mmCIF file of C-alpha atoms in Angstrom:
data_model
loop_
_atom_site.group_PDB
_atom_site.id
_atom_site.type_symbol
_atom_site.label_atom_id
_atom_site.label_comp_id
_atom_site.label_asym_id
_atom_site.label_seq_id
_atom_site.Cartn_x
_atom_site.Cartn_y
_atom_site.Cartn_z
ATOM 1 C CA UNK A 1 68.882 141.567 93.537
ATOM 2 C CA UNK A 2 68.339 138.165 93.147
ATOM 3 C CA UNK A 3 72.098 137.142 93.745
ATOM 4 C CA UNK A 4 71.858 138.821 96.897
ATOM 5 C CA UNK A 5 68.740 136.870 98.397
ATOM 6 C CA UNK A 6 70.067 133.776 97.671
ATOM 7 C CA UNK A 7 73.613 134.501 99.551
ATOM 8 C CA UNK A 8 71.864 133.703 103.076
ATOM 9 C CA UNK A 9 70.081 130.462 101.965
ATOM 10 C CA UNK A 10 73.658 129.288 101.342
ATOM 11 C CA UNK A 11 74.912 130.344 104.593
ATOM 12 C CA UNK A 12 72.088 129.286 106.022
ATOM 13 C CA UNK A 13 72.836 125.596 104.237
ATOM 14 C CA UNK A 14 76.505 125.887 105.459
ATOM 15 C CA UNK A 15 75.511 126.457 108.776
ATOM 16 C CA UNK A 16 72.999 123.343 108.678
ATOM 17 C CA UNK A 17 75.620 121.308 107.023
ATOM 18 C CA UNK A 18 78.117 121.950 110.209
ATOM 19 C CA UNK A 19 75.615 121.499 112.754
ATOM 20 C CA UNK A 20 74.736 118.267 111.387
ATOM 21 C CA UNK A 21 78.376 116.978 110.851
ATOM 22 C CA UNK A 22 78.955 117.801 114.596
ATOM 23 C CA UNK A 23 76.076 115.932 115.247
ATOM 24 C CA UNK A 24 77.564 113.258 114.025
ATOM 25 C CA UNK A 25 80.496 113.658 115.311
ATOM 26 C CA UNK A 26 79.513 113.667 119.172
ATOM 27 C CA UNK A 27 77.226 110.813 118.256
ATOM 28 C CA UNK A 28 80.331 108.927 117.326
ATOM 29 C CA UNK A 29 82.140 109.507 120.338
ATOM 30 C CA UNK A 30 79.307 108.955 122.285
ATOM 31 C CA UNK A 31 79.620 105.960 121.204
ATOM 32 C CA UNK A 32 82.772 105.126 121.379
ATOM 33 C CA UNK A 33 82.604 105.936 124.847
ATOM 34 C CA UNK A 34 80.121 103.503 125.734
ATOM 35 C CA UNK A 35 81.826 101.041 124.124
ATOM 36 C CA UNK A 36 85.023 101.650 125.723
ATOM 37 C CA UNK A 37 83.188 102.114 129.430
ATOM 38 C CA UNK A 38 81.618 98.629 128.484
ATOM 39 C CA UNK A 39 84.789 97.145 127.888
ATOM 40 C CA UNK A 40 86.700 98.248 130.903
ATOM 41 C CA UNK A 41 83.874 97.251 132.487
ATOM 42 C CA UNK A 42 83.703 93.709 131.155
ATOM 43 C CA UNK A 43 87.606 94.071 132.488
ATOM 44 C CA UNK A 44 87.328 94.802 136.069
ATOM 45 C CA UNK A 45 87.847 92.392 138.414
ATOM 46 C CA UNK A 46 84.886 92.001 140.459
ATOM 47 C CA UNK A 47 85.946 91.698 144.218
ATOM 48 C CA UNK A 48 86.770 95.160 145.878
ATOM 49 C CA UNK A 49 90.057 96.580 145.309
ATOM 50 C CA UNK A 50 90.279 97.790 149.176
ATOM 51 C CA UNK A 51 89.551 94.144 150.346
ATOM 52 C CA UNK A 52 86.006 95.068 151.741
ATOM 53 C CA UNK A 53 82.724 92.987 150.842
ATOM 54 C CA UNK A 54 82.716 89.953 148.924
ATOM 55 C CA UNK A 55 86.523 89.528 148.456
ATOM 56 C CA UNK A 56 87.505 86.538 150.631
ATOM 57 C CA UNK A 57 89.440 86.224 153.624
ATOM 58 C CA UNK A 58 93.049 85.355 153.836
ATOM 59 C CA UNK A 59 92.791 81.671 155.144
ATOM 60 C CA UNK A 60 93.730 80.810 159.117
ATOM 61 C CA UNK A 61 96.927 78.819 159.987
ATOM 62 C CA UNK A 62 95.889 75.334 160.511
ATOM 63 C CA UNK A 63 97.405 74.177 164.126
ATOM 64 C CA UNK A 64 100.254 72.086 163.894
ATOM 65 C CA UNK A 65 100.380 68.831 163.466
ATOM 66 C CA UNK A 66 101.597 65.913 166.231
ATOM 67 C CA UNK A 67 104.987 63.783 165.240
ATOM 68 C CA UNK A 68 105.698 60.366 165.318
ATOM 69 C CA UNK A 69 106.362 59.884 168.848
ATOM 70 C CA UNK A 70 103.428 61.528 170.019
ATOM 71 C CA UNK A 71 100.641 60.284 167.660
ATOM 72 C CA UNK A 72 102.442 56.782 168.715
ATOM 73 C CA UNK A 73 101.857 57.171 172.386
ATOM 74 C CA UNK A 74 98.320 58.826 171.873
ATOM 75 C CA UNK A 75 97.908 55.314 170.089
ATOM 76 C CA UNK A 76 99.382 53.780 172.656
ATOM 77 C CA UNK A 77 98.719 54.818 176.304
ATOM 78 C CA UNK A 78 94.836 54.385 175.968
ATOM 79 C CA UNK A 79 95.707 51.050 175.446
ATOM 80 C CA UNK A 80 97.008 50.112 178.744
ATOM 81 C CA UNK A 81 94.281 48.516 181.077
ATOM 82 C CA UNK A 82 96.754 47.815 183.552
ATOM 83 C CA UNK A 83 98.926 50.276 185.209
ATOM 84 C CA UNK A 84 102.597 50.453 185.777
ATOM 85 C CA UNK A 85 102.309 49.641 189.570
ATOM 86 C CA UNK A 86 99.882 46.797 188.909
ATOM 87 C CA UNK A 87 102.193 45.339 186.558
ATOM 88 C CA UNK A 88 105.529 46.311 188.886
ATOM 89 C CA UNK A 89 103.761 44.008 191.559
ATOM 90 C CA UNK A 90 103.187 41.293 188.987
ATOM 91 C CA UNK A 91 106.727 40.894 187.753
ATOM 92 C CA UNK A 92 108.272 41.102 191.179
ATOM 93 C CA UNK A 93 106.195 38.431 192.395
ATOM 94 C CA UNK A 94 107.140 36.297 189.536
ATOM 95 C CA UNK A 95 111.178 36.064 190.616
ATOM 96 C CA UNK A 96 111.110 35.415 194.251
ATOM 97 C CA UNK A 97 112.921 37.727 196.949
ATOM 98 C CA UNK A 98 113.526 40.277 194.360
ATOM 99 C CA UNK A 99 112.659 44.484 193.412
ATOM 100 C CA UNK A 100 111.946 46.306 190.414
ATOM 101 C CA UNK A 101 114.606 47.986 188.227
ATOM 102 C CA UNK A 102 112.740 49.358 185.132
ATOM 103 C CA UNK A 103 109.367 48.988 183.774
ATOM 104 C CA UNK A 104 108.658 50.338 180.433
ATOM 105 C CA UNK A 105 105.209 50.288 178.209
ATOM 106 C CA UNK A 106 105.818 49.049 174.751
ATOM 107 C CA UNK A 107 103.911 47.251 172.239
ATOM 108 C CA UNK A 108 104.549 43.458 172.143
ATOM 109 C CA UNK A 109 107.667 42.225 169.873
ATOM 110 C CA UNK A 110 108.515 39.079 168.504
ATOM 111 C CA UNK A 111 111.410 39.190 170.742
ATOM 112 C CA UNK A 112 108.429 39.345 173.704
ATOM 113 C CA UNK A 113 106.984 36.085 172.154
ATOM 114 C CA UNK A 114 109.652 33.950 171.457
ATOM 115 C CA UNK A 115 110.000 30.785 173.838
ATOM 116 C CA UNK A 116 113.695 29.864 172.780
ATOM 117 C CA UNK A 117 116.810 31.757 174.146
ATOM 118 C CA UNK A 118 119.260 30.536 177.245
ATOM 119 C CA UNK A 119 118.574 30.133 179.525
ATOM 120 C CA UNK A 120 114.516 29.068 178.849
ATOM 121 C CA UNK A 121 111.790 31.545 179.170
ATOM 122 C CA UNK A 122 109.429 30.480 181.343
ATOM 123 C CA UNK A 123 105.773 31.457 179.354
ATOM 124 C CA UNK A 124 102.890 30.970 182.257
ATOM 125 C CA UNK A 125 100.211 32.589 179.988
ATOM 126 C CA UNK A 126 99.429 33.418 176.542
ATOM 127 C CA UNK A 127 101.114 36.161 174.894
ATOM 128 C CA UNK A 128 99.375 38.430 173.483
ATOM 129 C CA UNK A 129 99.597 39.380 170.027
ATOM 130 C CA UNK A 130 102.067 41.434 168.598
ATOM 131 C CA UNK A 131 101.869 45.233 168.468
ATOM 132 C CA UNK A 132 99.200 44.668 171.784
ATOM 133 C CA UNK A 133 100.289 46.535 174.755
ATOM 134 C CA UNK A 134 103.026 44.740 177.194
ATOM 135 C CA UNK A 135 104.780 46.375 180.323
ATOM 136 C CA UNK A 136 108.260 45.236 179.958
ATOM 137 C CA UNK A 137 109.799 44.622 183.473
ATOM 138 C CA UNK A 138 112.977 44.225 184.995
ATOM 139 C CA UNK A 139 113.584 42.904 188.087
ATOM 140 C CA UNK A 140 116.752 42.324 190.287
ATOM 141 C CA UNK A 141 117.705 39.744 193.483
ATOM 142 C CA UNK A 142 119.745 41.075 196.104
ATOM 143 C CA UNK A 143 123.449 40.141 193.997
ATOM 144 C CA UNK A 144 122.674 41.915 191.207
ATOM 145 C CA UNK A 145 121.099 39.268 188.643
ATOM 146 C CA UNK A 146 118.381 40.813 186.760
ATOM 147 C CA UNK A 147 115.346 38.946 185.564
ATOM 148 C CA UNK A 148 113.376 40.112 182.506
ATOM 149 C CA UNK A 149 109.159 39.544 182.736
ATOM 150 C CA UNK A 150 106.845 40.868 180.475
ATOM 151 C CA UNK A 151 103.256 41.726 181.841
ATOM 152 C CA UNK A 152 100.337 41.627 179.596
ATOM 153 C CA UNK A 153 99.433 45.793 179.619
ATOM 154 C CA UNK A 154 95.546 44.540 179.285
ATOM 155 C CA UNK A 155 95.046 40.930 181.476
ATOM 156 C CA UNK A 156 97.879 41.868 183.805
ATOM 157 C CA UNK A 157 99.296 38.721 183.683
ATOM 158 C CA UNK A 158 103.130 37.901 182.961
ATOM 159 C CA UNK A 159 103.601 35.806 179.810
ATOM 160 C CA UNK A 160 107.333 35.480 179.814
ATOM 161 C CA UNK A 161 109.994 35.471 182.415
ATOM 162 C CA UNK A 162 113.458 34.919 181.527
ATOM 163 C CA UNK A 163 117.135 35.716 183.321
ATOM 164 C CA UNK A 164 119.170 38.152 181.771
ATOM 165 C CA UNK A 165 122.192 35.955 180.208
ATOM 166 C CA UNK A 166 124.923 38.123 179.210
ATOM 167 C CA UNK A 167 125.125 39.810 182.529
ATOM 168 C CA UNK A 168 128.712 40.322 183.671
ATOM 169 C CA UNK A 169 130.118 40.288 186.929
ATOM 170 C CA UNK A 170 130.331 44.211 187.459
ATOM 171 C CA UNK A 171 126.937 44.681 185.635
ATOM 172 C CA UNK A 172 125.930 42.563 188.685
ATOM 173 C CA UNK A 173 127.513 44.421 190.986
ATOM 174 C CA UNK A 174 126.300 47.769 189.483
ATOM 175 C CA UNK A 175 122.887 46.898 189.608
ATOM 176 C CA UNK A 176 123.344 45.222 193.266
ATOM 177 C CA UNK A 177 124.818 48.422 194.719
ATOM 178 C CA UNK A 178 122.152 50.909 193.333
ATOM 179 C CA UNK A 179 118.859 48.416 194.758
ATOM 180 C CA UNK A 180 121.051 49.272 198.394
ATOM 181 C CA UNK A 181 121.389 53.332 197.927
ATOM 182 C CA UNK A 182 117.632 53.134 196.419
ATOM 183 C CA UNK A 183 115.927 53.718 199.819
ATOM 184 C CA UNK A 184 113.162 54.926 198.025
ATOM 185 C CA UNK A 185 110.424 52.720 196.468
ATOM 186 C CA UNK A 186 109.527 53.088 192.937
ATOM 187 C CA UNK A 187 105.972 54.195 194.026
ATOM 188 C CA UNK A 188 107.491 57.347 196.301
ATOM 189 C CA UNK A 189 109.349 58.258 193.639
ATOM 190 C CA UNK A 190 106.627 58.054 191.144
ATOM 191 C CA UNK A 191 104.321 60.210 193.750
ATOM 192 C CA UNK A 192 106.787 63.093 193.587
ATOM 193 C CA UNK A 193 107.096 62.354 189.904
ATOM 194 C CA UNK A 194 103.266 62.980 189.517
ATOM 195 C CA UNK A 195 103.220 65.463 192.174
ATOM 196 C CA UNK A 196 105.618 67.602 189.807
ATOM 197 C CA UNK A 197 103.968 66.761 186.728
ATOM 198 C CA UNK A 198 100.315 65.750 185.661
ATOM 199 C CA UNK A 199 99.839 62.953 183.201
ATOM 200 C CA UNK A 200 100.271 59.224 183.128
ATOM 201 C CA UNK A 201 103.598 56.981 183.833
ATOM 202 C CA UNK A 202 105.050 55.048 180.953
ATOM 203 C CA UNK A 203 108.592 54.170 182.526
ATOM 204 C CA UNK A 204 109.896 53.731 185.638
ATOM 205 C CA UNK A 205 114.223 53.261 185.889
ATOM 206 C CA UNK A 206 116.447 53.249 188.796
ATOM 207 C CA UNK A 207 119.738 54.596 187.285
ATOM 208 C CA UNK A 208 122.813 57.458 187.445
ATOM 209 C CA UNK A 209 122.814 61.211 186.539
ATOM 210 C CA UNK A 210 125.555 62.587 185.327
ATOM 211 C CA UNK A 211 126.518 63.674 188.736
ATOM 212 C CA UNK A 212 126.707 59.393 189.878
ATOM 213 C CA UNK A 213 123.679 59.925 192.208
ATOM 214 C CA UNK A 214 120.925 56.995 192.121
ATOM 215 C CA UNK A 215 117.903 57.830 190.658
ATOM 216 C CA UNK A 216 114.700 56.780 189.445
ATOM 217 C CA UNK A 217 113.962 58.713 186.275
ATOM 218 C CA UNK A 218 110.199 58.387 185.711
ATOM 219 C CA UNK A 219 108.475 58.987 182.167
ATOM 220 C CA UNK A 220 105.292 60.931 182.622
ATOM 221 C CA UNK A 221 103.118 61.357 179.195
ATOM 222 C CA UNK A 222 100.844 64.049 179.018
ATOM 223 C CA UNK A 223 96.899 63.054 177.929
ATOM 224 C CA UNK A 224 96.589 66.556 176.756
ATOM 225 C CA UNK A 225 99.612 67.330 174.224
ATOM 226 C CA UNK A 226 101.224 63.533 174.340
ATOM 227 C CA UNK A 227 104.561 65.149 175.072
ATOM 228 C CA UNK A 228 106.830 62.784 177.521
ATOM 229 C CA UNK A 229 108.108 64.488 180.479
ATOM 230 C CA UNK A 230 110.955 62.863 181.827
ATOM 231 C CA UNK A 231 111.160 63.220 185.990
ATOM 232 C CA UNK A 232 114.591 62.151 187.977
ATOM 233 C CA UNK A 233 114.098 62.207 191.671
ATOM 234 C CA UNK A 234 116.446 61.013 193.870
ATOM 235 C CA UNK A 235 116.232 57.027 195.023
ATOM 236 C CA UNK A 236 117.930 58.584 198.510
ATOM 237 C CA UNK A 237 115.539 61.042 199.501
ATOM 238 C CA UNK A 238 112.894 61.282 196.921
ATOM 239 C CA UNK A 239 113.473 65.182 195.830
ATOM 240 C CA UNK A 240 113.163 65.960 192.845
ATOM 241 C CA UNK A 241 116.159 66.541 190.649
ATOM 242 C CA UNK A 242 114.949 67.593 187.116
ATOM 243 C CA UNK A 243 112.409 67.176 184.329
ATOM 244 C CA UNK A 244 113.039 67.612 180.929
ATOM 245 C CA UNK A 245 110.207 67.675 178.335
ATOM 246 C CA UNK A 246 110.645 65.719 174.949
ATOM 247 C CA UNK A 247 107.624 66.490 172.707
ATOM 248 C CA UNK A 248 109.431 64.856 169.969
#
């Protein structure tokens, strides 16, 4: 009889002894969980996966930057106090009975301040220093012979004036016959120049097109973009041919 009463405090033992292994047990995993929840946590990356909230923003295209040529004539332009016509009036009073070929802004060379060279340079004024702003001018008499005079782009005044010398006798000629079919001044052709296109005039040039007409191709440079926008109107009638942009 005894035997018998003590069979269920053994089960009863058993039973405690599995309950409190599988205690264990889930405590262990419990734990192990944690830790490995911790540790992926530790892991994640923190910005959002779906690119929302804190994770930053792609960064914008920067605009693009200006070349050579134009960050030269945004240096350059601004420089000028005096403008092409000013300096146009300048040079052509400087070689009597005589009209403008080309004018051109360009900074001051050593070339433009020499005082040697054949035949002599005539220098009425200071030159200024180099890299400063000159309006390089070239002017023509009635047979052809072109005179060089550089203007000072700030004073206005010319501080060099020299004949061309290695002219030949059918550059003369050249130049001779396109001052007679140029019926139009440099200033109406610069009007319908500016008329066409906004900005400010670096060259002036009476030339030929491809197609042997006389023109005056005028460089027009743009305050806003500093692109050169080059404008051939006709030295006949003063229409307007073409224009061709160089932002380069």
């Amino acid at each position: 009889m005894s035997s018998a009463r003590r069979l269920p405090r053994l089960r009863s033992l058993a039973v405690l002894g599995a309950l409190g292994a599988s205690t264990l047990l889930l405590t262990a995993c419990t734990d192990n969980a944690d830790t490995d929840r911790s540790s992926v946590a530790e892991a994640a990356p923190t910005g959002s996966p779906s690119g929302t909230g804190t994770a930053s923003a792609s960064p914008t295209s920067a605009s693009p930057s200006m070349d050579k040529d134009q960050e030269e004539r945004k240096a350059l332009v601004p420089m000028a106090k005096v403008t092409w016509d000013k300096a146009a009036d300048a040079a052509v009073k400087e070689v009597p009975d005589s009209k403008l070929v080309s004018i051109e802004l360009k900074r001051t060379s050593d070339e433009a301040t020499a005082t040697t060279g054949s035949p002599s340079p005539s220098t009425p004024n200071p030159a200024p220093s180099k890299g400063a702003p000159e309006w390089e001018a070239k002017v023509a008499t009635s047979d052809g012979a072109v005179h060089r005079v550089d203007v000072d782009a700030v004073s206005g005044k010319v501080f060099r004036s020299q004949a061309e010398g290695d002219q030949s006798a059918d550059d003369r000629t050249r130049t001779a016959d396109r001052l007679k079919k140029a019926t139009e001044t440099p200033q109406q052709a610069v009007k319908a120049a500016t008329d066409k296109t906004k900005g400010t005039v670096t060259e002036v040039e009476l030339e030929e097109n491809d197609s042997q007409q006389v023109i005056w191709a005028v460089d027009v440079v743009s305050t806003d973009t500093w692109d050169k926008t080059t404008v051939d109107v006709d030295a006949a009638n003063g229409k307007v041919l073409g224009e061709d942009t160089d932002s380069d």
